[in-house]
Coordinates of C-alpha atoms and ligand atoms in Angstrom, one line a residue:
X1 CA 114.7 135.8 128.1
X2 CA 115.5 132.3 129.3
X3 CA 113.0 130.0 131.1
X4 CA 112.5 126.3 131.9
X5 CA 110.8 124.4 129.1
X6 CA 107.2 123.2 129.5
X7 CA 105.2 121.0 127.1
X8 CA 102.6 122.1 124.6
X9 CA 103.5 125.8 124.4
X10 CA 104.6 127.9 121.5
X11 CA 106.8 130.8 122.5
X12 CA 109.0 131.1 119.4
X13 CA 112.2 130.3 121.3
X14 CA 115.2 128.1 120.8
X15 CA 115.3 125.1 123.2
X16 CA 118.9 124.8 124.5
X17 CA 119.7 122.1 127.1
X18 CA 116.3 122.3 128.9
X19 CA 116.0 126.1 128.6
X20 CA 113.8 128.1 126.3
X21 CA 116.0 130.9 125.0
X22 CA 115.3 134.0 122.8
X23 CA 116.9 134.1 119.4
X24 CA 118.9 137.2 118.4
X25 CA 118.8 137.3 114.6
X26 CA 116.3 137.5 111.7
X27 CA 112.7 136.9 112.4
X28 CA 110.8 134.1 110.7
X29 CA 107.2 132.8 111.0
X30 CA 105.4 129.7 110.0
X31 CA 103.5 130.2 106.8
X32 CA 100.3 128.5 105.6
X33 CA 100.7 127.4 102.0
X34 CA 96.9 126.9 101.6
X35 CA 95.9 130.4 102.6
X36 CA 99.2 132.4 102.4
X37 CA 98.7 133.5 106.0
X38 CA 101.7 134.1 108.3
X39 CA 101.4 132.3 111.6
X40 CA 102.1 133.3 115.2
X41 CA 104.4 133.3 117.0
X42 CA 107.5 134.9 115.4
X43 CA 110.8 133.0 115.7
X44 CA 114.2 134.6 115.8
X45 CA 117.3 132.9 114.4
X46 CA 120.0 131.9 116.8
X47 CA 123.6 132.9 116.5
X48 CA 127.1 131.5 117.1
X49 CA 126.6 131.8 120.9
X50 CA 123.6 129.5 120.7
X51 CA 125.4 126.9 118.6
X52 CA 128.2 127.1 121.2
X53 CA 125.9 126.7 124.1
X54 CA 124.0 123.7 122.6
X55 CA 127.2 121.9 121.5
X56 CA 128.9 122.5 124.9
X57 CA 125.9 121.1 126.7
X58 CA 125.7 118.1 124.3
X59 CA 129.4 117.4 124.8
X60 CA 128.9 117.6 128.6
X61 CA 125.9 115.3 128.4
X62 CA 127.6 112.6 126.3
X63 CA 129.5 110.6 129.0
X64 CA 126.4 110.2 131.2
X65 CA 123.9 109.7 128.4
X66 CA 125.9 107.0 126.6
X67 CA 126.7 105.0 129.7
X68 CA 123.1 104.9 130.9
X69 CA 121.7 101.3 131.1
X70 CA 120.0 100.2 127.9
X71 CA 116.6 99.9 129.6
X72 CA 116.7 103.5 130.8
X73 CA 117.5 104.7 127.2
X74 CA 114.7 102.5 125.8
X75 CA 112.2 104.0 128.3
X76 CA 113.4 107.5 127.4
X77 CA 112.7 106.8 123.7
X78 CA 109.2 105.5 124.6
X79 CA 108.6 108.5 126.8
X80 CA 109.3 110.9 123.9
X81 CA 106.7 109.0 121.9
X82 CA 104.2 109.3 124.8
X83 CA 105.0 113.0 125.1
X84 CA 104.3 113.5 121.4
X85 CA 101.1 111.6 121.6
X86 CA 100.0 113.8 124.5
X87 CA 100.1 116.9 122.2
X88 CA 99.0 115.0 119.0
X89 CA 95.9 117.1 118.2
X90 CA 97.8 120.4 118.6
X91 CA 100.7 119.0 116.7
X92 CA 98.6 117.8 113.7
X93 CA 96.7 121.1 113.5
X94 CA 99.9 123.1 113.6
X95 CA 101.8 120.9 111.1
X96 CA 98.8 121.1 108.8
X97 CA 98.8 124.9 109.0
X98 CA 102.5 125.1 108.4
X99 CA 102.9 122.5 105.7
X100 CA 99.6 122.4 103.9
X101 CA 99.8 118.6 104.1
X102 CA 96.4 117.0 104.8
X103 CA 95.6 116.3 108.5
X104 CA 95.0 112.5 107.8
X105 CA 98.5 112.3 106.3
X106 CA 100.0 114.1 109.3
X107 CA 98.1 111.9 111.8
X108 CA 99.7 109.0 110.1
X109 CA 103.1 110.7 110.3
X110 CA 102.7 111.1 114.1
X111 CA 102.1 107.3 114.2
X112 CA 105.2 106.7 112.1
X113 CA 107.3 109.1 114.3
X114 CA 106.2 107.4 117.6
X115 CA 106.4 104.0 115.9
X116 CA 110.0 104.5 115.0
X117 CA 110.9 105.8 118.5
X118 CA 109.4 102.6 119.9
X119 CA 111.2 100.5 117.2
X120 CA 114.5 102.0 118.4
X121 CA 113.5 101.4 122.0
X122 CA 113.1 97.7 121.1
X123 CA 116.4 97.8 119.3
X124 CA 118.2 99.3 122.3
X125 CA 116.7 96.6 124.6
X126 CA 117.5 93.7 122.2
X127 CA 121.2 94.7 122.2
X128 CA 122.6 93.4 118.9
X129 CA 123.5 97.0 118.1
X130 CA 126.4 96.5 120.6
X131 CA 128.1 94.3 118.0
X132 CA 129.7 92.2 120.8
X133 CA 132.5 89.9 119.6
X134 CA 134.9 87.9 121.7
X135 CA 138.0 86.1 120.3
X136 CA 139.2 84.1 123.4
X137 CA 142.9 83.9 124.0
X138 CA 144.9 81.1 122.3
X139 CA 148.1 81.0 124.4
X140 CA 149.3 77.8 122.9
X141 CA 149.1 78.9 119.2
X142 CA 152.4 79.2 117.4
X143 CA 151.8 82.9 117.5
X144 CA 149.8 83.2 120.7
X145 CA 146.5 85.1 120.4
X146 CA 145.7 87.6 123.2
X147 CA 142.1 88.0 124.6
X148 CA 140.4 90.3 122.0
X149 CA 136.9 91.7 122.4
X150 CA 134.9 94.2 120.4
X151 CA 131.8 96.3 120.9
X152 CA 130.3 99.4 119.3
X153 CA 130.3 102.8 121.0
X154 CA 128.4 106.0 120.0
X155 CA 130.3 108.7 118.0
X156 CA 129.3 111.7 120.2
X157 CA 126.9 114.6 119.7
X158 CA 125.0 114.5 116.4
X159 CA 123.7 117.5 114.4
X160 CA 120.4 116.8 112.7
X161 CA 118.8 118.9 109.9
X162 CA 115.1 118.6 109.9
X163 CA 113.5 117.9 106.5
X164 CA 110.8 120.1 105.1
X165 CA 108.7 117.3 103.5
X166 CA 108.2 115.2 106.6
X167 CA 107.6 117.8 109.4
X168 CA 107.3 115.0 111.9
X169 CA 108.8 111.7 110.8
X170 CA 112.0 113.2 109.3
X171 CA 112.3 116.3 111.5
X172 CA 112.9 117.1 115.1
X173 CA 112.0 113.7 116.5
X174 CA 112.4 111.9 113.2
X175 CA 114.4 108.9 112.1
X176 CA 117.8 110.7 112.4
X177 CA 117.1 111.9 116.0
X178 CA 115.6 108.6 117.1
X179 CA 118.5 106.6 115.7
X180 CA 121.2 108.9 117.1
X181 CA 119.6 109.0 120.6
X182 CA 119.2 105.2 120.4
X183 CA 122.9 104.9 119.7
X184 CA 123.7 106.9 122.8
X185 CA 124.5 110.3 121.0
X186 CA 123.1 113.6 122.3
X187 CA 121.4 115.5 119.5
X188 CA 121.3 119.2 118.4
X189 CA 118.6 119.8 115.8
X190 CA 118.6 122.7 113.3
X191 CA 114.9 123.1 112.8
X192 CA 113.5 123.7 109.3
X193 CA 112.1 127.1 108.7
X194 CA 109.1 125.5 106.9
X195 CA 107.6 124.3 110.2
X196 CA 109.0 126.1 113.3
X197 CA 105.9 125.7 115.4
X198 CA 105.7 121.9 114.8
X199 CA 109.4 121.8 115.6
X200 CA 109.0 123.7 118.8
X201 CA 106.1 121.4 120.0
X202 CA 108.1 118.3 119.3
X203 CA 111.3 119.9 120.8
X204 CA 109.4 120.6 124.0
X205 CA 108.2 117.0 124.1
X206 CA 111.7 115.7 123.8
X207 CA 113.0 118.2 126.4
X208 CA 110.3 117.1 128.9
X209 CA 111.3 113.5 128.3
X210 CA 114.9 114.3 128.9
X211 CA 114.0 115.9 132.3
X212 CA 111.7 113.1 133.3
X213 CA 114.4 110.5 132.6
X214 CA 116.9 112.5 134.6
X215 CA 119.4 112.7 131.7
X216 CA 121.6 115.7 131.4
X217 CA 119.7 118.6 129.7
X218 CA 122.3 118.9 126.9
X219 CA 121.1 115.5 125.6
X220 CA 118.8 117.5 123.3
X221 CA 118.7 121.0 121.9
X222 CA 116.7 122.7 119.1
X223 CA 118.0 125.7 117.2
X224 CA 116.6 127.8 114.5
X225 CA 118.8 129.7 112.1
X226 CA 120.1 130.4 108.6
X227 CA 121.3 127.2 106.9
X228 CA 124.8 128.2 105.7
X229 CA 125.4 130.4 108.8
X230 CA 124.0 128.7 111.8
X231 CA 123.8 125.2 110.2
X232 CA 127.3 125.7 108.9
X233 CA 128.6 126.6 112.4
X234 CA 126.9 123.6 113.8
X235 CA 128.6 121.2 111.4
X236 CA 131.9 122.9 112.0
X237 CA 131.7 122.8 115.8
X238 CA 134.5 120.4 117.0
X239 CA 132.1 118.8 119.5
X240 CA 129.8 117.6 116.8
X241 CA 130.8 114.1 115.6
X242 CA 128.3 113.3 112.9
X243 CA 125.5 114.9 110.8
X244 CA 122.1 113.6 109.6
X245 CA 120.4 115.6 106.8
X246 CA 117.5 115.3 104.3
X247 CA 117.0 118.0 101.7
X248 CA 118.5 119.3 98.5
X249 CA 121.6 118.1 96.7
X250 CA 123.1 121.6 97.1
X251 CA 122.5 121.7 100.8
X252 CA 123.7 118.2 101.4
X253 CA 126.8 118.7 99.4
X254 CA 127.6 121.9 101.2
X255 CA 127.4 120.1 104.5
X256 CA 129.6 117.2 103.2
X257 CA 132.2 119.8 102.1
X258 CA 132.1 121.7 105.4
X259 CA 132.4 118.5 107.4
X260 CA 135.3 117.2 105.2
X261 CA 137.1 120.6 105.6
X262 CA 137.1 120.5 109.4
X263 CA 140.5 119.8 111.1
X264 CA 138.7 116.6 112.3
X265 CA 136.5 115.5 109.4
X266 CA 133.2 113.8 110.4
X267 CA 130.7 111.7 108.6
X268 CA 127.6 113.4 107.0
X269 CA 124.6 111.1 106.2
X270 CA 122.9 113.3 103.7
X271 CA 119.8 112.1 101.8
X272 CA 119.5 114.3 98.8
X273 CA 118.0 113.7 95.3
X274 CA 116.5 110.7 93.6
X275 CA 114.1 110.3 90.6
X276 CA 113.2 106.7 91.4
X277 CA 112.9 105.0 88.0
X278 CA 110.0 102.7 87.2
X279 CA 110.7 100.0 84.6
X280 CA 107.5 98.8 82.8
X281 CA 108.3 95.3 81.4
X282 CA 106.6 94.1 78.3
X283 CA 104.3 91.4 79.9
X284 CA 103.1 93.8 82.5
X285 CA 102.4 96.5 80.0
X286 CA 100.5 94.0 77.7
X287 CA 98.1 92.9 80.5
X288 CA 97.6 96.0 82.6
X289 CA 98.8 99.2 80.8
X290 CA 95.8 101.4 81.6
X291 CA 95.7 100.4 85.2
X292 CA 99.5 101.0 85.5
X293 CA 99.0 104.5 84.0
X294 CA 96.4 105.5 86.5
X295 CA 98.3 104.0 89.4
X296 CA 101.4 105.7 88.3
X297 CA 99.8 109.1 88.4
X298 CA 98.3 108.3 91.9
X299 CA 101.9 107.7 93.2
X300 CA 103.3 110.7 91.2
X301 CA 100.8 113.2 92.5
X302 CA 100.6 111.9 96.1
X303 CA 101.4 114.8 98.6
X304 CA 102.1 117.1 95.6
X305 CA 104.9 114.8 94.7
X306 CA 107.0 116.0 97.7
X307 CA 108.4 112.6 98.5
X308 CA 112.0 111.6 98.2
X309 CA 110.7 108.4 96.7
X310 CA 108.5 110.1 94.1
X311 CA 108.6 108.1 90.8
X312 CA 109.9 110.8 88.5
X313 CA 111.0 108.5 85.7
X314 CA 109.2 105.8 83.8
X315 CA 111.2 103.5 81.4
X316 CA 109.5 101.3 78.8
X317 CA 109.7 99.8 75.3
X318 CA 107.9 102.0 72.8
X319 CA 104.7 100.6 71.1
X320 CA 100.9 100.4 71.4
X321 CA 101.0 99.1 75.0
X322 CA 103.1 102.1 76.1
X323 CA 100.7 104.4 74.2
X324 CA 97.8 102.9 76.3
X325 CA 99.8 103.5 79.5
X326 CA 100.5 107.1 78.4
X327 CA 96.8 107.8 77.5
X328 CA 95.6 106.6 80.9
X329 CA 98.3 108.5 82.7
X330 CA 97.5 111.6 80.6
X331 CA 93.8 111.5 81.5
X332 CA 94.5 110.9 85.2
X333 CA 97.1 113.7 85.4
X334 CA 94.9 116.2 83.4
X335 CA 92.2 115.7 86.0
X336 CA 94.5 116.0 89.0
X337 CA 93.9 119.1 91.2
X338 CA 96.6 121.5 92.2
X339 CA 98.0 120.7 95.7
X340 CA 99.7 122.9 98.2
X341 CA 103.5 122.8 98.3
X342 CA 105.5 123.1 101.4
X343 CA 107.0 126.5 100.9
X344 CA 107.1 129.3 98.3
X345 CA 110.8 128.5 97.6
X346 CA 110.0 124.8 96.9
X347 CA 107.2 125.8 94.6
X348 CA 109.5 128.2 92.7
X349 CA 112.1 125.5 92.4
X350 CA 109.4 123.1 91.1
X351 CA 108.3 125.6 88.5
X352 CA 111.9 126.1 87.3
X353 CA 112.3 122.3 87.2
X354 CA 109.2 121.9 85.0
X355 CA 110.4 124.7 82.7
X356 CA 113.8 122.9 82.3
X357 CA 112.0 119.7 81.4
X358 CA 109.7 121.5 79.0
X359 CA 112.8 122.9 77.2
X360 CA 114.1 119.4 76.4
X361 CA 111.2 116.9 76.6
X362 CA 107.7 116.6 75.0
X363 CA 104.8 117.7 77.1
X364 CA 102.1 115.0 77.5
X365 CA 99.9 116.8 80.0
X366 CA 99.6 119.3 82.8
X367 CA 97.3 119.0 85.8
X368 CA 94.5 121.4 86.5
X369 CA 95.3 124.9 87.7
X370 CA 91.7 125.6 88.9
X371 CA 91.2 126.7 92.6
X372 CA 94.9 126.5 93.3
X373 CA 96.0 127.0 96.9
X374 CA 98.2 130.0 97.6
X375 CA 101.5 128.0 97.1
X376 CA 100.7 125.2 94.8
X377 CA 102.0 122.4 92.5
X378 CA 100.5 121.9 89.0
X379 CA 101.4 118.4 88.0
X380 CA 103.2 117.7 84.8
X381 CA 104.0 114.7 82.5
X382 CA 106.6 114.6 79.8
X383 CA 108.2 112.1 77.4
X384 CA 111.5 111.7 75.8
X385 CA 113.7 109.0 74.2
X386 CA 116.6 107.1 75.8
X387 CA 119.4 108.9 74.0
X388 CA 118.1 112.3 75.0
X389 CA 117.8 111.2 78.6
X390 CA 121.3 109.8 78.8
X391 CA 122.7 112.9 77.1
X392 CA 121.1 115.4 79.4
X393 CA 121.7 116.5 83.0
X394 CA 118.5 118.5 83.0
X395 CA 116.3 115.5 82.1
X396 CA 117.9 113.4 84.9
X397 CA 117.7 116.1 87.6
X398 CA 115.2 115.7 90.5
X399 CA 112.2 117.9 90.1
X400 CA 110.8 117.9 93.6
X401 CA 107.0 117.8 93.0
X402 CA 104.5 116.0 90.9
X403 CA 106.4 115.9 87.6
X404 CA 107.2 112.8 85.7
X405 CA 109.2 111.9 82.6
X406 CA 108.4 108.8 80.4
X407 CA 111.4 107.4 78.5
X408 CA 110.6 105.5 75.2
X409 CA 113.1 102.8 74.6
X410 CA 113.6 100.9 71.3
X411 CA 114.1 97.5 73.0
X412 CA 115.2 95.8 76.3
X413 CA 118.8 96.4 75.5
X414 CA 118.1 100.2 75.5
X415 CA 116.2 99.8 78.8
X416 CA 119.2 98.1 80.2
X417 CA 121.4 101.0 78.9
X418 CA 119.2 103.5 80.7
X419 CA 119.3 101.5 83.9
X420 CA 123.1 101.5 83.7
X421 CA 123.4 105.2 82.6
X422 CA 121.3 106.9 85.3
X423 CA 122.6 108.3 88.6
X424 CA 122.3 106.5 92.0
X425 CA 118.7 106.3 93.3
X426 CA 116.8 105.5 96.5
X427 CA 114.5 103.1 94.7
X428 CA 113.9 101.3 91.4
X429 CA 110.5 99.8 90.7
X430 CA 109.9 96.9 88.3
X431 CA 106.4 96.2 86.9
X432 CA 106.7 92.6 85.8
X433 CA 104.4 89.7 85.1
X434 CA 105.4 86.0 85.2
X435 CA 106.4 86.3 81.5
X436 CA 108.8 89.1 82.4
X437 CA 110.9 87.2 85.0
X438 CA 113.8 86.6 82.7
X439 CA 114.0 90.3 81.7
X440 CA 113.6 91.4 85.3
X441 CA 116.4 89.0 86.3
X442 CA 118.7 90.5 83.7
X443 CA 118.0 94.0 85.1
X444 CA 118.6 93.1 88.7
X445 CA 122.4 93.1 88.7
X446 CA 122.4 96.6 87.3
X447 CA 119.7 97.9 89.7
X448 CA 121.4 96.4 92.7
X449 CA 124.4 98.7 92.1
X450 CA 122.3 101.8 91.4
X451 CA 119.7 101.9 94.2
X452 CA 118.9 101.1 97.8
X453 CA 115.5 99.5 97.4
X454 CA 114.2 97.4 94.5
X455 CA 110.4 97.0 94.4
X456 CA 108.3 94.7 92.3
X457 CA 104.7 95.5 91.2
X458 CA 104.1 98.4 93.6
X459 CA 105.0 102.1 93.8
X460 CA 107.9 103.6 95.7
X461 CA 106.0 106.2 97.7
X462 CA 105.5 104.8 101.2
X463 CA 108.4 103.5 103.1
X464 CA 107.8 100.9 105.8
X465 CA 109.9 101.5 109.0
X466 CA 111.2 98.1 110.1
X467 CA 114.3 96.0 110.3
X468 CA 114.8 95.1 106.6
X469 CA 114.1 98.5 105.1
X470 CA 116.8 100.4 103.2
X471 CA 116.2 104.1 102.5
X472 CA 119.5 105.0 101.0
X473 CA 121.5 104.5 97.8
X474 CA 124.5 105.5 95.8
X475 CA 125.2 109.2 95.2
X476 CA 123.4 111.5 94.6
X477 CA 120.6 109.7 96.5
X478 CA 122.8 109.9 99.5
X479 CA 126.3 111.0 100.5
X480 CA 127.0 107.5 101.9
X481 CA 125.4 104.5 100.4
X482 CA 126.6 102.0 103.1
X483 CA 123.6 102.6 105.3
X484 CA 120.0 103.6 105.6
X485 CA 118.2 106.6 107.2
X486 CA 114.9 104.6 107.7
X487 CA 114.6 101.4 109.7
X488 CA 116.6 99.9 112.6
X489 CA 119.9 99.8 110.8
X490 CA 120.0 103.6 110.9
X491 CA 121.5 103.3 114.3
X492 CA 124.7 102.0 112.7
X493 CA 125.5 105.4 111.3
X494 CA 126.2 106.7 114.7
X495 CA 128.3 103.9 116.1
X496 CA 131.9 102.7 115.7
X497 CA 133.7 99.6 116.8
X498 CA 136.2 99.6 119.6
X499 CA 138.5 96.6 120.4
X500 CA 139.7 95.7 123.9
X501 CA 142.9 93.6 123.9
X502 CA 143.9 91.8 127.1
X503 CA 141.8 94.3 129.1
X504 CA 141.5 93.5 132.9
X505 CA 138.2 91.6 133.3
X506 CA 137.0 94.0 135.9
X507 CA 137.2 96.9 133.4
X508 CA 135.3 95.2 130.6
X509 CA 131.9 96.7 129.7
X510 CA 128.9 94.4 130.3
X511 CA 128.4 93.9 126.5
X512 CA 131.7 92.0 126.3
X513 CA 132.1 90.8 129.9
X514 CA 132.5 87.2 130.9
X515 CA 129.3 85.5 131.8
X516 CA 127.3 87.7 129.4
X517 CA 125.5 89.7 132.2
X518 CA 123.1 91.5 129.7
X519 CA 122.2 88.2 127.9
X520 CA 123.2 89.6 124.5
X521 CA 123.7 87.8 121.3
X522 CA 127.5 87.8 120.9
X523 CA 129.9 86.3 118.4
X524 CA 132.3 84.2 120.4
X525 CA 135.2 82.8 118.3
X526 CA 133.0 83.4 115.2
X527 CA 129.9 81.7 116.5
X528 CA 126.7 83.6 117.4
X529 CA 125.6 82.6 120.9
X530 CA 123.7 84.0 124.0
X531 CA 125.8 82.0 126.4
Ligands
NAP601 P1 117.3 122.5 101.6 O1 117.2 123.8 100.9 O2 118.4 121.6 101.3 O3 117.3 122.8 103.2 C1 117.2 121.7 104.1 C2 117.9 122.2 105.4 O4 119.3 122.4 105.2 C3 117.3 123.6 105.8 O5 117.3 123.7 107.2 C4 118.4 124.5 105.3 O6 118.4 125.7 106.0 C5 119.6 123.7 105.5 N1 120.7 124.1 104.5 C6 120.5 124.3 103.2 N2 121.7 124.6 102.6 C7 122.6 124.6 103.6 C8 124.0 124.9 103.6 N3 124.6 125.3 102.5 N4 124.6 124.9 104.8 C9 123.9 124.5 105.9 N5 122.6 124.3 105.9 C10 121.9 124.3 104.8 O7 115.9 121.6 101.4 P2 114.4 122.1 101.5 O8 114.3 123.5 102.0 O9 113.7 121.1 102.2 O10 113.9 122.1 100.0 C11 114.6 122.7 98.9 C12 114.7 121.6 97.8 O11 115.4 120.5 98.4 C13 113.5 121.1 97.2 O12 113.0 121.9 96.2 C14 113.9 119.7 96.7 O13 114.5 119.9 95.5 C15 114.9 119.3 97.7 N6 114.4 118.3 98.7 C16 114.6 117.0 98.4 C17 114.1 116.1 99.3 C18 114.3 114.6 99.1 O14 113.9 113.9 99.9 N7 115.0 114.2 98.0 C19 113.4 116.5 100.5 C20 113.2 117.8 100.7 C21 113.7 118.7 99.8 P3 117.9 127.1 105.3 O15 116.4 126.8 105.0 O16 118.1 128.1 106.3 O17 118.7 127.2 104.0

């Protein structure tokens, strides 16, 4: 059955270019990790014909969508935010039932989702994303220079894979979708099986905003389906020009490989695995070891540890102060209650990860197992030494959930060696007092090359969405460390520069036209100006 999409309903259908369409494949349902109950309605996977329809519509929509005035695109992003807010209570209730995440956290996530849509609306209006540059002609130069102008254009339709651990802020209307739409790219989302109802509610909100704005319906579609099959077909579709993904290393690398193997390879921005090292420097440990131990466990166990920025690794110099840190962390962790995990598969993977750590590291403590939800995470804390960590893939692997590993180092040189020896990360945290500044300064050049964000005296969970944020980092944190998936620079992933040489003035786009009709900041002969 096919029907026009209306807001706020749950029908278990795919949303393709403004139409609600029945799937044809396997049936899935939302699942409540707290109670173990299956949720209504049933969703059926789409097939190759649905991928084809969504991609064809996205390709058809591209020319009109990308050439819409910036103000219209900005208002569209704001309208999506308003449409989401209009179903906020239903959305939070459904996301809570499907993810097990607390309602307060999900309410905050609605705010983050609408906040980032509005941030990108402001970015679109402000206009620097056009990257406008003009090198005026130099006809009298020994080698005359022609009139050369540059601006950014969107890549084309973008495939977005919703993440399981942020059912709102990193899913259907999350950062990837918002930044791609802001760039002028139609979006086809493959919804995550962990929250189909949440996905449908948000998908309907976007679909309604597309219709209100009068944009072509193919500007947005939402599909459900098997990852390798439907997701793979989406990435291989020649009309798709870029991919945004958050999830496992295996899934991300499969998409990178599929995209690279296409006759026309395309970029994949995959955010994958990170264990987010925390360096405890000597002065900080000497003055506040017990506080740091308790705070660490608070960050480690937040949201059952299901954050890409979860601090899975602590690195410190062995001694009585570290013992104090460990004793406080052990007490806090032993008292931590089991928390619901997003899906049974994620909980199984967590258990396997903890078993793998237990085989190679020393157990410090496990969290309580009493009154556990149906699908739950029992937190865990281990310790090891630097040589063991650097010699073991298992000890460096991401264990998605509330599991931490403390690395005892002999001295600062060994801490430096650990910093240099670990894989690429989203974040590194340095706990440092004034007396540690020199040691912290010595760590920085290594950390800069290893991570996307370096924090001092805080904890990495919690990512502010703004202009200066970087949520990225060298492999395996992401598949492309040159950019970010959070914050306004995320728009750059879906743009490319085009140069116009000696183009007739009448054909020049506004961004690089004479007289600067859109009042943009532009680089003219190297100087930034709004003239
Ligand atoms: P996932 O298994 O990587 O799945 C994410 C999305 O990608 C799903 O829609 C999935 O579809 C799809 N997918 C997976 N493999 C694919 C492939 N080969 N080709 C095409 N599409 C594919 O991630 P998840 O389900 O969210 O969680 C599983 C594990 O990922 C966790 O245990 C954790 O280790 C890791 N994870 C990490 C982060 C992070 O931020 N670092 C966040 C979330 C998860 P299907 O479900 O149909 O396969």
